[in-house]
Amino acid sequence: MSKKTEKISQIIMVSIFIIFIMGFCVWTFFTKDRQFSEMENRNLAQFPEFSWKQLKDGKFTQELESYMSDQLPFKDSLVTLKTDTDRLLMHNLQNGVYFGSDGYYLQNYKEFPVQVNKNIGYVNELAGLCKGTEVDFMLVPNSISVMSDKLPSVNNTEDQQKTIDKIKSGLDKSIKFYCPMDELKKAVADGTQTYYKTDHHWTSDGARVAFDGFMKFLGEDELKAEYDVKELKDFMGTLYSKAPSAFSSKDTMKLYTDKNNKLTVKYVDQNKTTDTLFDSSFEDKKDKYSTFLGGNFPVVEIKADNAQQDKKVLILKDSYANCAMPYFTSMYSDVTMMDMRYYHMQKLTVAEYVKQNNIDKVILLYNVDFFNTDTNFVEMTF
């Protein structure tokens, strides 16, 4: 390339950049900045406050860059266009998500052995601190493991079964460990949708399959409750947000309500009490999964007036547990949900909570990917 041609090329690039900046300025002048992105389920950056100090240390330009990225005109449409272009070019992995067969998005899995070993140690330490109280553990495989046959033929995901086996062998023998891999695979083969197509969570039907298997494993009675079912249409989940596509399938979410069970649901830190496991304010939003209990909270205490067993159960959990609560509250009269991401030993340690509240059983309910990456298990042992 001659120097003249190179100079012309640089002038064109600079001109395009200037036009883009001017266009962005005009756009933002005539339109109101978005506060929240339904697609990304997060608050968006706002125009930063200017000061010479922030300009000098680079904070202002950094925040301005975030602002321009978040407020980019037609950002969601542009991201969708990029995804569909990549799919046409047969790029089957985008932003950590594989485009699988039958419309399934499958989140890539890579084991982090250091964190897994740490979390095994924290769970064992918790069992020691709760000596005298039964500690059970249900570890849920993710869709990429249960439905690995839907993965593209060329993929680089790791085998979750190896992680599951490592966790099982590393746990203290006093902990009753259960993984519903076989039950979930059988349910899929029988035509049950156990995972959402565009979300990383399992479905309410998948949770029921695992719950029934868990109760059988523990030697508990079969659940006899009858449920009313409400359906929420057009659910597009977290994996869709990572790789939005015009060709993505929409899911139907099912909400199960025990016909004969009266609940008192207390959100301890929020000083809020309801009579339902569902928050209807999320039904018409993109984040429909938060309809289950309104999302995740430090401590939620649930009393069930017509449960099958008069037992106090503490469930240490991630968000997979939320859609399984209709079944647990039909089985047990007192269920406390505790999420270590938000609890942080606010009043009592977990062991102190167990002792002070006369807990009969501690249940850990986590999905494999969460156990593999989360750094908050240490909070269990303080």
mmCIF file of C-alpha atoms in Angstrom, residues 52-206:
data_model
loop_
_atom_site.group_PDB
_atom_site.id
_atom_site.type_symbol
_atom_site.label_atom_id
_atom_site.label_comp_id
_atom_site.label_asym_id
_atom_site.label_seq_id
_atom_site.Cartn_x
_atom_site.Cartn_y
_atom_site.Cartn_z
ATOM 1 C CA TRP A 52 -10.183 17.585 36.339
ATOM 2 C CA LYS A 53 -8.938 15.055 38.882
ATOM 3 C CA GLN A 54 -11.022 12.236 37.368
ATOM 4 C CA LEU A 55 -9.886 13.274 33.891
ATOM 5 C CA LYS A 56 -6.249 13.229 34.992
ATOM 6 C CA ASP A 57 -6.366 9.783 36.625
ATOM 7 C CA GLY A 58 -8.321 8.317 33.724
ATOM 8 C CA LYS A 59 -11.485 7.539 35.677
ATOM 9 C CA PHE A 60 -13.626 9.958 33.678
ATOM 10 C CA THR A 61 -12.634 8.502 30.281
ATOM 11 C CA GLN A 62 -13.099 4.970 31.615
ATOM 12 C CA GLU A 63 -16.604 5.761 32.874
ATOM 13 C CA LEU A 64 -17.380 7.645 29.650
ATOM 14 C CA GLU A 65 -16.408 4.562 27.654
ATOM 15 C CA SER A 66 -18.755 2.411 29.774
ATOM 16 C CA TYR A 67 -21.512 4.977 29.330
ATOM 17 C CA MET A 68 -21.137 5.052 25.546
ATOM 18 C CA SER A 69 -21.087 1.254 25.392
ATOM 19 C CA ASP A 70 -24.210 0.904 27.547
ATOM 20 C CA GLN A 71 -26.156 3.696 25.827
ATOM 21 C CA LEU A 72 -25.187 2.706 22.275
ATOM 22 C CA PRO A 73 -28.236 3.260 20.016
ATOM 23 C CA PHE A 74 -29.917 -0.025 19.016
ATOM 24 C CA LYS A 75 -27.349 -1.965 21.067
ATOM 25 C CA ASP A 76 -29.608 -4.991 21.607
ATOM 26 C CA SER A 77 -30.394 -5.190 17.888
ATOM 27 C CA LEU A 78 -26.724 -4.885 16.940
ATOM 28 C CA VAL A 79 -25.741 -7.663 19.371
ATOM 29 C CA THR A 80 -28.502 -9.866 17.943
ATOM 30 C CA LEU A 81 -27.283 -9.148 14.406
ATOM 31 C CA LYS A 82 -23.746 -10.148 15.392
ATOM 32 C CA THR A 83 -24.984 -13.398 16.939
ATOM 33 C CA ASP A 84 -26.990 -14.353 13.873
ATOM 34 C CA THR A 85 -24.082 -13.483 11.586
ATOM 35 C CA ASP A 86 -21.797 -15.736 13.639
ATOM 36 C CA ARG A 87 -24.352 -18.554 13.483
ATOM 37 C CA LEU A 88 -24.583 -18.253 9.708
ATOM 38 C CA LEU A 89 -20.797 -18.572 9.626
ATOM 39 C CA MET A 90 -21.155 -21.807 11.669
ATOM 40 C CA HIS A 91 -19.594 -20.345 14.816
ATOM 41 C CA ASN A 92 -21.316 -22.532 17.410
ATOM 42 C CA LEU A 93 -19.815 -20.953 20.547
ATOM 43 C CA GLN A 94 -20.452 -17.354 21.546
ATOM 44 C CA ASN A 95 -19.824 -15.686 24.889
ATOM 45 C CA GLY A 96 -19.470 -19.062 26.612
ATOM 46 C CA VAL A 97 -22.679 -20.471 25.115
ATOM 47 C CA TYR A 98 -22.972 -23.333 22.612
ATOM 48 C CA PHE A 99 -25.808 -23.317 20.087
ATOM 49 C CA GLY A 100 -27.124 -26.867 20.460
ATOM 50 C CA SER A 101 -29.688 -28.855 18.544
ATOM 51 C CA ASP A 102 -33.460 -28.448 19.020
ATOM 52 C CA GLY A 103 -33.009 -24.792 19.969
ATOM 53 C CA TYR A 104 -31.044 -25.430 23.169
ATOM 54 C CA TYR A 105 -28.402 -23.026 24.431
ATOM 55 C CA LEU A 106 -25.797 -24.925 26.466
ATOM 56 C CA GLN A 107 -23.411 -23.096 28.792
ATOM 57 C CA ASN A 108 -19.795 -24.158 28.390
ATOM 58 C CA TYR A 109 -18.237 -25.906 31.377
ATOM 59 C CA LYS A 110 -14.648 -25.813 32.608
ATOM 60 C CA GLU A 111 -13.681 -27.204 35.976
ATOM 61 C CA PHE A 112 -11.789 -25.007 38.447
ATOM 62 C CA PRO A 113 -10.244 -27.713 40.662
ATOM 63 C CA VAL A 114 -8.795 -25.330 43.260
ATOM 64 C CA GLN A 115 -12.205 -23.788 43.983
ATOM 65 C CA VAL A 116 -13.926 -27.185 43.916
ATOM 66 C CA ASN A 117 -11.503 -28.554 46.508
ATOM 67 C CA LYS A 118 -11.936 -25.470 48.684
ATOM 68 C CA ASN A 119 -15.720 -25.795 48.585
ATOM 69 C CA ILE A 120 -15.556 -29.497 49.433
ATOM 70 C CA GLY A 121 -13.513 -28.532 52.499
ATOM 71 C CA TYR A 122 -16.020 -25.864 53.559
ATOM 72 C CA VAL A 123 -18.935 -28.300 53.263
ATOM 73 C CA ASN A 124 -17.072 -30.880 55.338
ATOM 74 C CA GLU A 125 -16.260 -28.253 57.949
ATOM 75 C CA LEU A 126 -19.923 -27.234 58.091
ATOM 76 C CA ALA A 127 -20.959 -30.854 58.659
ATOM 77 C CA GLY A 128 -18.529 -30.985 61.566
ATOM 78 C CA LEU A 129 -19.926 -27.775 63.056
ATOM 79 C CA CYS A 130 -23.475 -29.165 62.738
ATOM 80 C CA LYS A 131 -22.588 -32.495 64.342
ATOM 81 C CA GLY A 132 -25.737 -34.235 65.538
ATOM 82 C CA THR A 133 -27.871 -32.723 62.740
ATOM 83 C CA GLU A 134 -28.392 -34.599 59.487
ATOM 84 C CA VAL A 135 -26.622 -32.968 56.519
ATOM 85 C CA ASP A 136 -27.789 -33.916 53.004
ATOM 86 C CA PHE A 137 -26.457 -32.668 49.669
ATOM 87 C CA MET A 138 -28.227 -32.635 46.296
ATOM 88 C CA LEU A 139 -25.816 -31.605 43.529
ATOM 89 C CA VAL A 140 -27.627 -30.839 40.264
ATOM 90 C CA PRO A 141 -25.887 -31.333 36.906
ATOM 91 C CA ASN A 142 -26.360 -28.624 34.299
ATOM 92 C CA SER A 143 -28.029 -29.024 30.921
ATOM 93 C CA ILE A 144 -24.688 -29.319 29.117
ATOM 94 C CA SER A 145 -24.134 -32.567 31.019
ATOM 95 C CA VAL A 146 -27.660 -34.034 31.041
ATOM 96 C CA MET A 147 -28.205 -33.202 27.364
ATOM 97 C CA SER A 148 -24.673 -33.514 26.043
ATOM 98 C CA ASP A 149 -26.070 -35.178 22.914
ATOM 99 C CA LYS A 150 -27.395 -31.766 21.857
ATOM 100 C CA LEU A 151 -23.904 -30.222 21.778
ATOM 101 C CA PRO A 152 -22.266 -29.386 18.441
ATOM 102 C CA SER A 153 -19.996 -32.199 17.271
ATOM 103 C CA VAL A 154 -17.014 -29.869 17.685
ATOM 104 C CA ASN A 155 -16.852 -28.542 21.240
ATOM 105 C CA ASN A 156 -14.348 -28.026 24.014
ATOM 106 C CA THR A 157 -16.495 -28.492 27.110
ATOM 107 C CA GLU A 158 -15.292 -30.560 30.054
ATOM 108 C CA ASP A 159 -17.116 -33.515 31.620
ATOM 109 C CA GLN A 160 -19.156 -32.527 34.675
ATOM 110 C CA GLN A 161 -19.339 -36.148 35.780
ATOM 111 C CA LYS A 162 -15.651 -35.983 36.724
ATOM 112 C CA THR A 163 -16.382 -32.982 38.955
ATOM 113 C CA ILE A 164 -19.389 -34.749 40.482
ATOM 114 C CA ASP A 165 -17.303 -37.856 41.241
ATOM 115 C CA LYS A 166 -14.574 -35.696 42.787
ATOM 116 C CA ILE A 167 -17.074 -33.933 45.050
ATOM 117 C CA LYS A 168 -18.752 -37.187 46.076
ATOM 118 C CA SER A 169 -15.458 -38.877 46.951
ATOM 119 C CA GLY A 170 -14.177 -35.814 48.812
ATOM 120 C CA LEU A 171 -17.172 -35.297 51.090
ATOM 121 C CA ASP A 172 -17.272 -36.524 54.662
ATOM 122 C CA LYS A 173 -19.034 -39.887 54.891
ATOM 123 C CA SER A 174 -21.607 -38.424 57.290
ATOM 124 C CA ILE A 175 -23.038 -36.324 54.421
ATOM 125 C CA LYS A 176 -25.731 -38.033 52.352
ATOM 126 C CA PHE A 177 -24.825 -37.129 48.773
ATOM 127 C CA TYR A 178 -27.234 -37.382 45.843
ATOM 128 C CA CYS A 179 -26.897 -36.379 42.187
ATOM 129 C CA PRO A 180 -29.993 -36.763 39.957
ATOM 130 C CA MET A 181 -28.025 -37.252 36.721
ATOM 131 C CA ASP A 182 -29.616 -40.582 35.788
ATOM 132 C CA GLU A 183 -33.148 -39.503 36.719
ATOM 133 C CA LEU A 184 -32.878 -36.290 34.693
ATOM 134 C CA LYS A 185 -31.470 -38.106 31.656
ATOM 135 C CA LYS A 186 -34.285 -40.652 31.825
ATOM 136 C CA ALA A 187 -36.866 -37.861 32.085
ATOM 137 C CA VAL A 188 -35.403 -36.195 28.975
ATOM 138 C CA ALA A 189 -35.577 -39.508 27.110
ATOM 139 C CA ASP A 190 -39.227 -39.814 28.163
ATOM 140 C CA GLY A 191 -40.030 -36.371 26.737
ATOM 141 C CA THR A 192 -39.930 -34.185 29.883
ATOM 142 C CA GLN A 193 -38.372 -30.751 29.425
ATOM 143 C CA THR A 194 -36.009 -30.648 32.389
ATOM 144 C CA TYR A 195 -34.066 -27.503 31.400
ATOM 145 C CA TYR A 196 -35.051 -24.284 29.681
ATOM 146 C CA LYS A 197 -33.817 -23.818 26.142
ATOM 147 C CA THR A 198 -32.430 -20.309 26.641
ATOM 148 C CA ASP A 199 -31.733 -20.197 30.400
ATOM 149 C CA HIS A 200 -29.151 -21.825 32.676
ATOM 150 C CA HIS A 201 -31.779 -23.041 35.167
ATOM 151 C CA TRP A 202 -33.728 -26.267 35.231
ATOM 152 C CA THR A 203 -37.496 -26.215 34.795
ATOM 153 C CA SER A 204 -40.070 -26.824 37.529
ATOM 154 C CA ASP A 205 -40.647 -30.264 35.993
ATOM 155 C CA GLY A 206 -36.929 -30.998 36.106
#
